[in-house]
Amino acid sequence: MAFLHEIFNNPFAKRALAQVDLPNWISDNLKPGFGQRPYQIEAFKRYIYLDQEDLEEKPKRPYHLLYNMATGSGKTLIMAGLMLHLYQKGYRNFLFFVNSNNIIQKTKDNFLNPQASKYLFNNKIVIDGKEVLIKEIDNFEEADNENINLKFTTIQQLHIDLNNTKENSVTYEDFKDKKLVLIADEAHHLVAGTKSGNIFGSWEDTVKKIHDSNFENILLEFTATIDTDTAELVQHYQDKVIFKYDLAQFRIDKYSKEINLIRSLYDEQDRIIQAVILNLYRQELATSNNINLKPVILFKAKRTIKESEQNKENFHQLIDDFSVAMVEKIQKTSTVPIVQKAFRFFESKGISANEIVKRIQANFRFENCLSANNDAEAEKNQILLNTLEDENNPIRAVFAVQKLNEGWDVLNLFDIVRLYEDRDGKDGKPGKTTLSEAQLIGRGARYYPFALEEGQDKFTRKFDDDISNDLKVLEELYYHTKEDSRYISELKKALVDSGIYEDDANLVQLNLFLKPEFKKTDFYRDGHVFFNKKVPKSFDNIKSFADLGVKKTNYRHTLSSGVGRMSSAFFEMEPTQSNDEVIKTKDVKLTDIPKNTIRFALSQNPFFYFDSLSHYFPSVGSLSNFIDSKDLLAGLEITFSGTTNRLKEISHFDYLEALNGFLQNIEAEIKRNSTEYEGSDYIKEPIHKVFKDKEIKVYKDSERADGQETLVANEPWYVYNANYGTSEEKKFVELFSRRFEGINQKFENIYLIRNEREIKIFDKLGRAFEPDFLLFCKQRDGEQMTFQVFIEPKGEHLKGHDKWKEDFLKEIRTEQKTIKIHTDTYLITAVPFYNYNNENEFKTTLENTLNE
């Protein structure tokens, strides 16, 4: 039997899921700064889809589902969104439990403290027009029916409370008549009973009793770890794992830092010095690029708290004694390329060895170093440990043994220094210590968000295809260890198995350079490339609902009535219907509904408060204008359906009910058709500033490792020395080479440039698109216009998924923007996707485009 999440791999389920809208009670109430990533939206939609559709694989009630999500991928955000959704579906009582008290403290901040940097919700939670509070309770007797009632506990404490009743504690009686959502974090700790084959009397048994106490109950488990080696656990979870998003996919989707192992023959002290120098380099590099970053180092002891305390004491002594000689020793002896790059940077910025010493001593003062070794310490310092990214948090170094391997959220950890040298692996297999190190590295690999320009995605890596870029160091975590080939081999295996690391042995580094003869051309020196930017959407020209694509279809409201009938279960009878029972419809203009009723309905929904409306309709002026304008509310109608008598007697309450539904529809349509960003007008940049030599990494023996040099190396129209593209891209280049002679008859200065992620273009919704190729060619006759053509080869399996990109290319072609620079005229155009299966059609379209 397959896992539940595998049903979403089939095309039918994918299409059906695409039709599921993310409800605004989720999207509007989560903190905007977090944004919802595509995989998180998918996680919400899967629950909604499974709940509302009648599928063969539909989980039985009471629901028990598991989200298997990578460390750092936002499990708590999914919990928060599902809480909002389940509240809207009628749930009011939520029980959160986990294995560790430390995680409880952190999670309370995320759910309850609006001042916390990682608080998950908007300042005001509004669901169906009503404000909802999140209330922490001790037991469910305190619960109310208007808000989200949330009880936090550890699984151990829950087990004790339920099996040893005492005053004010939770009891089994609490659950008898209440439907409940149970949320289990780090859920892999909760299945020891299943694993052993006997759950009786276990923590797991306690949870099962609560879960089974009401048919409507829901158990949602979250973990980054599922044991797929134990048959009992595989069987247990097969019909429960609704979503799987592992570390490997998390890394592939660029949401993590990349891992680098810094191995050296240095002793412990010099490894520390090398790490603090790199720490300073990251800080200064970030500052020089207007990125606010305080990088943190973790110093890891092997086994005992005593070792860690000694490490901390030794470190303070080292910082006190820090000297120019220590810095210069590393500069002279380190062969690690990034260390030498750091020293070149310091030199370029005029930061002397003496200044390096001063800055490092200031950064790592005693009060800027924190120990997190035993329960009391970790709890006391919980706020500092979980807010390391905050501007007012001074901590630069953390000393630990094991306490931070689980439940620790940190984005600005960039170096882990292993302060011991032995290994516990056997026969090439990682030992327990090495596996825990890999787990810790995975936790530290969370990406530190930054953007270099307006609208850039802050949360994903930006330099995978530009590995020589200085800022790539801000996307990497370094693990500092003594050179030991057997240990490194074992650690790499543990990291690769976890999915967070790609062994360099599988990759090849390639040099991509512009041909010297191209660099001598007038086009390279004086030519321009045109693209646009992602900019905040301007609503200045929005004057009406129509401008935001709000449909003119009337909202339909059915008036309640007592009309009904009884029929036989055994005989088909056509019941007679009196005139009083015939359902008719009636259109009512909003101008015919009393204004005080409209104003009251508007006051019930925060979206229609004036400050919100003036964002979408800057010229609206006042709430009265919004109500009275024919381009806004006054131009719309509501269609009421009901019996003749009911349509004659539409009450104030009927109007209010209809208006509430009508306004929610309008809100949803405005939001669906509005975006935070949009594409700007075209801007220009010199060709020689945009397209450059670079280094890239690709998988050995992959389709990209072949550079197609035999075809492109000697062709003057191909500007790079090689094409390290996909097989589809290579087929397109083959086609172009065959058609070149025909194009050459009408055009000169023909240059095909593979876009190595150098430029993006943005559509009207602010979505980013990096066309694979740009074709430039200048007419020989007539206006002698230079064409810039965007071209995107696309494999058959991706055409449907990326349809919006093809639509965007068609829009560019339809617009055919011309731009004049001095005496030169450029025409910006595009062609639909190239696909080998439609090569002849594409060929005709390209030639027609160049003839227009």
CSV table of C-alpha atoms in Angstrom, one decimal, residues 339-665:
chain,number,residue,atom,x,y,z
A,339,VAL,CA,39.6,32.4,4.1
A,340,GLN,CA,42.0,34.0,1.6
A,341,LYS,CA,39.0,35.7,0.0
A,342,ALA,CA,38.1,37.1,3.4
A,343,PHE,CA,41.6,38.6,3.8
A,344,ARG,CA,41.4,40.1,0.3
A,345,PHE,CA,38.1,41.7,1.3
A,346,PHE,CA,39.6,43.2,4.5
A,347,GLU,CA,42.4,44.6,2.5
A,348,SER,CA,40.1,46.2,-0.1
A,349,LYS,CA,38.1,47.8,2.7
A,350,GLY,CA,41.2,49.0,4.6
A,351,ILE,CA,40.6,46.8,7.6
A,352,SER,CA,44.0,46.1,9.1
A,353,ALA,CA,45.0,43.0,11.2
A,354,ASN,CA,45.0,45.3,14.2
A,355,GLU,CA,41.4,46.4,13.4
A,356,ILE,CA,40.4,42.7,12.9
A,357,VAL,CA,41.6,41.9,16.4
A,358,LYS,CA,39.7,44.9,17.9
A,359,ARG,CA,36.4,44.1,16.1
A,360,ILE,CA,36.6,40.4,17.0
A,361,GLN,CA,37.3,41.2,20.7
A,362,ALA,CA,34.3,43.6,20.7
A,363,ASN,CA,32.0,41.0,19.0
A,364,PHE,CA,32.8,38.2,21.3
A,365,ARG,CA,32.8,39.9,24.7
A,366,PHE,CA,31.9,37.7,27.6
A,367,GLU,CA,28.3,39.0,27.7
A,368,ASN,CA,27.9,38.1,24.0
A,369,CYS,CA,28.5,34.4,24.6
A,370,LEU,CA,25.8,32.0,25.8
A,371,SER,CA,25.8,28.5,27.2
A,372,ALA,CA,22.9,26.1,26.5
A,373,ASN,CA,23.9,22.9,28.1
A,374,ASN,CA,21.4,21.7,30.7
A,375,ASP,CA,17.7,22.0,31.1
A,376,ALA,CA,17.8,24.8,33.6
A,377,GLU,CA,20.2,26.8,31.4
A,378,ALA,CA,18.4,26.2,28.2
A,379,GLU,CA,15.1,27.2,29.7
A,380,LYS,CA,16.5,30.3,31.3
A,381,ASN,CA,18.1,31.4,28.0
A,382,GLN,CA,15.2,30.2,25.8
A,383,ILE,CA,14.2,33.7,24.7
A,384,LEU,CA,17.8,34.6,23.7
A,385,LEU,CA,18.3,31.3,21.9
A,386,ASN,CA,15.2,31.6,19.9
A,387,THR,CA,15.6,35.3,19.0
A,388,LEU,CA,19.2,35.2,17.8
A,389,GLU,CA,18.3,37.1,14.6
A,390,ASP,CA,16.8,40.1,16.5
A,391,GLU,CA,18.6,43.3,16.4
A,392,ASN,CA,18.7,43.8,20.2
A,393,ASN,CA,20.0,40.2,20.8
A,394,PRO,CA,23.7,40.5,21.5
A,395,ILE,CA,24.6,36.8,21.4
A,396,ARG,CA,27.4,35.9,18.9
A,397,ALA,CA,28.6,32.6,20.2
A,398,VAL,CA,26.7,29.6,21.7
A,399,PHE,CA,28.3,26.7,23.6
A,400,ALA,CA,26.4,23.4,23.7
A,401,VAL,CA,26.5,19.6,23.9
A,402,GLN,CA,23.2,18.1,22.8
A,403,LYS,CA,20.4,20.5,23.9
A,404,LEU,CA,20.0,22.3,20.6
A,405,ASN,CA,19.7,19.2,18.3
A,406,GLU,CA,15.9,19.5,18.3
A,407,GLY,CA,13.4,22.3,18.5
A,408,TRP,CA,15.9,25.1,17.9
A,409,ASP,CA,15.0,27.8,15.4
A,410,VAL,CA,18.0,29.8,14.2
A,411,LEU,CA,18.6,31.5,10.9
A,412,ASN,CA,21.8,33.4,11.4
A,413,LEU,CA,24.0,30.4,12.5
A,414,PHE,CA,26.8,30.3,9.9
A,415,ASP,CA,29.6,28.4,11.6
A,416,ILE,CA,29.7,25.2,13.8
A,417,VAL,CA,33.1,24.4,15.3
A,418,ARG,CA,33.6,20.8,16.4
A,419,LEU,CA,35.8,21.0,19.5
A,420,TYR,CA,36.8,17.3,19.6
A,421,GLU,CA,38.6,15.0,17.2
A,422,ASP,CA,37.6,11.4,17.7
A,423,ARG,CA,34.9,9.4,15.8
A,424,ASP,CA,32.4,6.7,16.6
A,425,GLY,CA,31.7,5.2,13.2
A,426,LYS,CA,32.3,1.6,12.3
A,427,ASP,CA,32.8,0.0,8.9
A,428,GLY,CA,32.3,3.3,7.2
A,429,LYS,CA,28.9,3.8,8.8
A,430,PRO,CA,28.2,7.0,10.8
A,431,GLY,CA,28.0,6.5,14.6
A,432,LYS,CA,25.5,8.0,17.0
A,433,THR,CA,27.5,11.1,17.6
A,434,THR,CA,28.0,11.7,13.9
A,435,LEU,CA,24.3,11.3,13.2
A,436,SER,CA,23.5,13.9,15.9
A,437,GLU,CA,26.1,16.2,14.3
A,438,ALA,CA,24.3,15.8,11.0
A,439,GLN,CA,21.0,16.6,12.7
A,440,LEU,CA,22.5,19.8,14.2
A,441,ILE,CA,24.0,20.9,10.9
A,442,GLY,CA,20.5,20.4,9.3
A,443,ARG,CA,19.0,22.7,12.0
A,444,GLY,CA,21.7,25.3,11.3
A,445,ALA,CA,21.1,25.2,7.6
A,446,ARG,CA,18.1,27.4,7.8
A,447,TYR,CA,18.4,30.2,5.3
A,448,TYR,CA,19.1,33.8,6.6
A,449,PRO,CA,16.6,35.9,4.6
A,450,PHE,CA,17.9,38.9,2.7
A,451,ALA,CA,17.1,40.8,-0.5
A,452,LEU,CA,19.3,43.0,-2.6
A,453,GLU,CA,16.5,44.8,-4.4
A,454,GLU,CA,12.8,45.6,-4.0
A,455,GLY,CA,10.6,42.6,-4.6
A,456,GLN,CA,13.4,40.0,-4.6
A,457,ASP,CA,12.6,36.7,-2.8
A,458,LYS,CA,14.2,37.1,0.6
A,459,PHE,CA,13.9,33.4,1.5
A,460,THR,CA,15.7,31.6,-1.2
A,461,ARG,CA,19.3,31.2,-2.3
A,462,LYS,CA,20.3,33.5,-5.1
A,463,PHE,CA,23.8,32.5,-6.1
A,464,ASP,CA,23.7,28.8,-7.0
A,465,ASP,CA,24.5,29.6,-10.6
A,466,ASP,CA,27.1,32.3,-9.7
A,467,ILE,CA,29.4,30.5,-7.3
A,468,SER,CA,32.1,33.1,-7.5
A,469,ASN,CA,29.8,35.8,-6.2
A,470,ASP,CA,31.1,37.3,-2.9
A,471,LEU,CA,27.7,37.2,-1.4
A,472,LYS,CA,27.4,33.4,-1.8
A,473,VAL,CA,29.2,33.1,1.6
A,474,LEU,CA,25.9,34.5,3.2
A,475,GLU,CA,24.1,31.4,1.8
A,476,GLU,CA,26.5,28.8,3.3
A,477,LEU,CA,27.0,27.1,6.7
A,478,TYR,CA,30.5,26.1,7.5
A,479,TYR,CA,31.2,23.1,9.7
A,480,HIS,CA,34.8,23.3,11.0
A,481,THR,CA,36.6,20.1,11.9
A,482,LYS,CA,40.0,18.5,12.0
A,483,GLU,CA,41.1,16.8,8.7
A,484,ASP,CA,40.2,13.1,9.1
A,485,SER,CA,39.3,11.3,6.0
A,486,ARG,CA,37.4,8.5,7.6
A,487,TYR,CA,35.4,10.9,9.8
A,488,ILE,CA,34.6,13.2,6.9
A,489,SER,CA,33.5,10.3,4.8
A,490,GLU,CA,31.1,9.2,7.6
A,491,LEU,CA,29.8,12.7,8.2
A,492,LYS,CA,29.2,13.2,4.5
A,493,LYS,CA,27.2,10.0,4.3
A,494,ALA,CA,25.0,11.1,7.3
A,495,LEU,CA,24.5,14.5,5.6
A,496,VAL,CA,23.7,13.1,2.2
A,497,ASP,CA,21.3,10.6,3.8
A,498,SER,CA,19.5,13.4,5.6
A,499,GLY,CA,19.1,15.3,2.3
A,500,ILE,CA,20.8,18.5,3.3
A,501,TYR,CA,24.1,18.0,1.6
A,502,GLU,CA,25.3,17.4,-1.9
A,503,ASP,CA,28.8,15.8,-1.9
A,504,ASP,CA,31.2,17.7,-4.1
A,505,ALA,CA,32.3,14.3,-5.5
A,506,ASN,CA,29.0,14.3,-7.4
A,507,LEU,CA,29.5,17.8,-8.9
A,508,VAL,CA,31.8,19.3,-11.5
A,509,GLN,CA,32.8,23.0,-11.5
A,510,LEU,CA,32.7,24.5,-15.0
A,511,ASN,CA,34.0,27.8,-16.4
A,512,LEU,CA,31.6,29.7,-18.6
A,513,PHE,CA,33.1,32.7,-20.4
A,514,LEU,CA,32.1,35.1,-23.1
A,515,LYS,CA,34.2,34.5,-26.2
A,516,PRO,CA,37.1,37.0,-26.6
A,517,GLU,CA,35.9,37.9,-30.2
A,518,PHE,CA,32.4,38.7,-28.8
A,519,LYS,CA,34.0,41.1,-26.3
A,520,LYS,CA,35.6,43.0,-29.1
A,521,THR,CA,32.3,43.7,-30.9
A,522,ASP,CA,30.5,47.1,-30.9
A,523,PHE,CA,27.4,45.3,-29.7
A,524,TYR,CA,29.2,44.1,-26.5
A,525,ARG,CA,30.6,47.5,-25.8
A,526,ASP,CA,27.7,49.7,-26.8
A,527,GLY,CA,24.6,47.5,-27.0
A,528,HIS,CA,21.8,47.3,-24.4
A,529,VAL,CA,19.6,44.6,-22.9
A,530,PHE,CA,16.0,45.4,-21.8
A,531,PHE,CA,14.1,43.8,-18.9
A,532,ASN,CA,11.9,45.1,-16.0
A,533,LYS,CA,11.8,45.1,-12.3
A,534,LYS,CA,9.4,43.9,-9.6
A,535,VAL,CA,7.9,46.9,-8.0
A,536,PRO,CA,5.1,47.5,-5.5
A,537,LYS,CA,1.8,47.5,-7.3
A,538,SER,CA,0.3,51.0,-7.8
A,539,PHE,CA,-3.4,51.3,-7.3
A,540,ASP,CA,-3.4,55.0,-8.4
A,541,ASN,CA,-5.4,54.2,-11.6
A,542,ILE,CA,-7.9,52.0,-9.9
A,543,LYS,CA,-11.2,53.8,-10.0
A,544,SER,CA,-13.8,51.0,-10.2
A,545,PHE,CA,-14.5,47.3,-9.3
A,546,ALA,CA,-14.0,46.6,-13.1
A,547,ASP,CA,-10.4,47.8,-12.9
A,548,LEU,CA,-9.7,45.1,-10.4
A,549,GLY,CA,-11.5,42.4,-12.5
A,550,VAL,CA,-14.4,42.1,-10.1
A,551,LYS,CA,-17.1,40.2,-12.0
A,552,LYS,CA,-20.5,41.8,-12.7
A,553,THR,CA,-22.3,38.6,-12.0
A,554,ASN,CA,-24.9,39.2,-9.3
A,555,TYR,CA,-24.4,37.7,-5.9
A,556,ARG,CA,-27.3,35.2,-5.2
A,557,HIS,CA,-28.9,35.0,-1.8
A,558,THR,CA,-31.6,32.5,-1.0
A,559,LEU,CA,-34.3,33.7,1.5
A,560,SER,CA,-35.1,31.3,4.2
A,561,SER,CA,-38.7,30.0,4.2
A,562,GLY,CA,-40.8,27.2,5.7
A,563,VAL,CA,-41.5,25.6,2.4
A,564,GLY,CA,-41.0,21.9,2.4
A,565,ARG,CA,-42.6,18.6,1.7
A,566,MET,CA,-42.7,14.9,2.7
A,567,SER,CA,-42.1,12.1,0.2
A,568,SER,CA,-42.3,8.3,0.5
A,569,ALA,CA,-39.2,6.3,0.8
A,570,PHE,CA,-40.8,3.6,-1.3
A,571,PHE,CA,-42.9,5.2,-4.0
A,572,GLU,CA,-41.9,7.8,-6.7
A,573,MET,CA,-44.6,10.5,-6.5
A,574,GLU,CA,-44.6,13.8,-8.3
A,575,PRO,CA,-45.8,16.1,-5.5
A,576,THR,CA,-48.2,18.9,-6.4
A,577,GLN,CA,-46.7,22.3,-6.0
A,578,SER,CA,-48.8,25.3,-5.0
A,579,ASN,CA,-48.1,28.8,-6.2
A,580,ASP,CA,-46.9,29.7,-2.7
A,581,GLU,CA,-44.1,27.2,-3.1
A,582,VAL,CA,-42.7,28.3,-6.5
A,583,ILE,CA,-39.2,29.7,-6.1
A,584,LYS,CA,-38.7,33.0,-8.0
A,585,THR,CA,-35.9,35.5,-8.2
A,586,LYS,CA,-35.7,39.2,-7.8
A,587,ASP,CA,-32.8,41.6,-8.5
A,588,VAL,CA,-32.3,44.3,-5.9
A,589,LYS,CA,-30.0,47.2,-6.6
A,590,LEU,CA,-27.7,48.2,-3.7
A,591,THR,CA,-29.1,51.7,-4.0
A,592,ASP,CA,-32.5,50.3,-3.0
A,593,ILE,CA,-31.1,48.8,0.3
A,594,PRO,CA,-31.2,51.2,3.3
A,595,LYS,CA,-27.8,52.9,3.7
A,596,ASN,CA,-27.7,52.3,7.4
A,597,THR,CA,-27.9,48.6,6.7
A,598,ILE,CA,-25.1,48.8,4.2
A,599,ARG,CA,-23.0,50.8,6.6
A,600,PHE,CA,-23.6,48.3,9.4
A,601,ALA,CA,-22.6,45.4,7.1
A,602,LEU,CA,-19.4,47.2,6.1
A,603,SER,CA,-18.5,47.9,9.7
A,604,GLN,CA,-18.7,44.1,10.4
A,605,ASN,CA,-15.8,43.4,7.9
A,606,PRO,CA,-12.4,45.0,8.5
A,607,PHE,CA,-11.6,44.7,4.8
A,608,PHE,CA,-14.2,47.4,4.2
A,609,TYR,CA,-12.8,49.8,6.8
A,610,PHE,CA,-11.8,53.1,5.1
A,611,ASP,CA,-8.0,52.6,5.6
A,612,SER,CA,-8.2,49.2,3.8
A,613,LEU,CA,-10.5,50.5,1.0
A,614,SER,CA,-8.3,53.5,0.3
A,615,HIS,CA,-5.3,51.1,-0.3
A,616,TYR,CA,-7.2,49.4,-3.2
A,617,PHE,CA,-9.1,52.6,-4.3
A,618,PRO,CA,-6.9,55.5,-3.5
A,619,SER,CA,-9.3,58.1,-5.0
A,620,VAL,CA,-12.4,56.8,-3.2
A,621,GLY,CA,-12.3,59.8,-0.7
A,622,SER,CA,-14.8,58.5,1.8
A,623,LEU,CA,-17.0,55.6,2.8
A,624,SER,CA,-20.0,57.5,1.4
A,625,ASN,CA,-18.4,57.7,-2.0
A,626,PHE,CA,-17.7,53.9,-1.9
A,627,ILE,CA,-21.4,53.3,-1.2
A,628,ASP,CA,-22.7,55.9,-3.7
A,629,SER,CA,-20.4,55.5,-6.7
A,630,LYS,CA,-21.9,53.7,-9.7
A,631,ASP,CA,-18.4,52.3,-10.4
A,632,LEU,CA,-18.3,50.7,-6.9
A,633,LEU,CA,-21.2,49.5,-4.7
A,634,ALA,CA,-24.0,51.6,-6.2
A,635,GLY,CA,-23.4,49.8,-9.6
A,636,LEU,CA,-24.1,46.3,-8.2
A,637,GLU,CA,-27.2,44.2,-7.5
A,638,ILE,CA,-28.0,41.2,-5.3
A,639,THR,CA,-30.3,38.5,-6.8
A,640,PHE,CA,-32.7,37.2,-4.1
A,641,SER,CA,-34.5,33.9,-4.6
A,642,GLY,CA,-37.5,32.8,-2.6
A,643,THR,CA,-41.2,32.3,-2.7
A,644,THR,CA,-43.5,35.1,-4.0
A,645,ASN,CA,-44.5,36.0,-0.4
A,646,ARG,CA,-40.9,36.1,0.8
A,647,LEU,CA,-39.8,38.3,-2.1
A,648,LYS,CA,-42.5,40.8,-1.1
A,649,GLU,CA,-41.3,40.9,2.5
A,650,ILE,CA,-37.5,41.2,2.4
A,651,SER,CA,-36.6,42.3,6.0
A,652,HIS,CA,-33.7,44.3,7.4
A,653,PHE,CA,-32.2,41.0,8.6
A,654,ASP,CA,-32.5,39.5,5.2
A,655,TYR,CA,-30.6,42.4,3.7
A,656,LEU,CA,-27.9,42.2,6.3
A,657,GLU,CA,-27.4,38.4,5.7
A,658,ALA,CA,-27.3,38.9,2.0
A,659,LEU,CA,-24.9,41.8,2.3
A,660,ASN,CA,-22.5,39.8,4.5
A,661,GLY,CA,-22.2,37.1,1.9
A,662,PHE,CA,-22.1,39.7,-0.9
A,663,LEU,CA,-19.2,41.6,0.7
A,664,GLN,CA,-17.2,38.5,1.4
A,665,ASN,CA,-17.5,37.6,-2.3
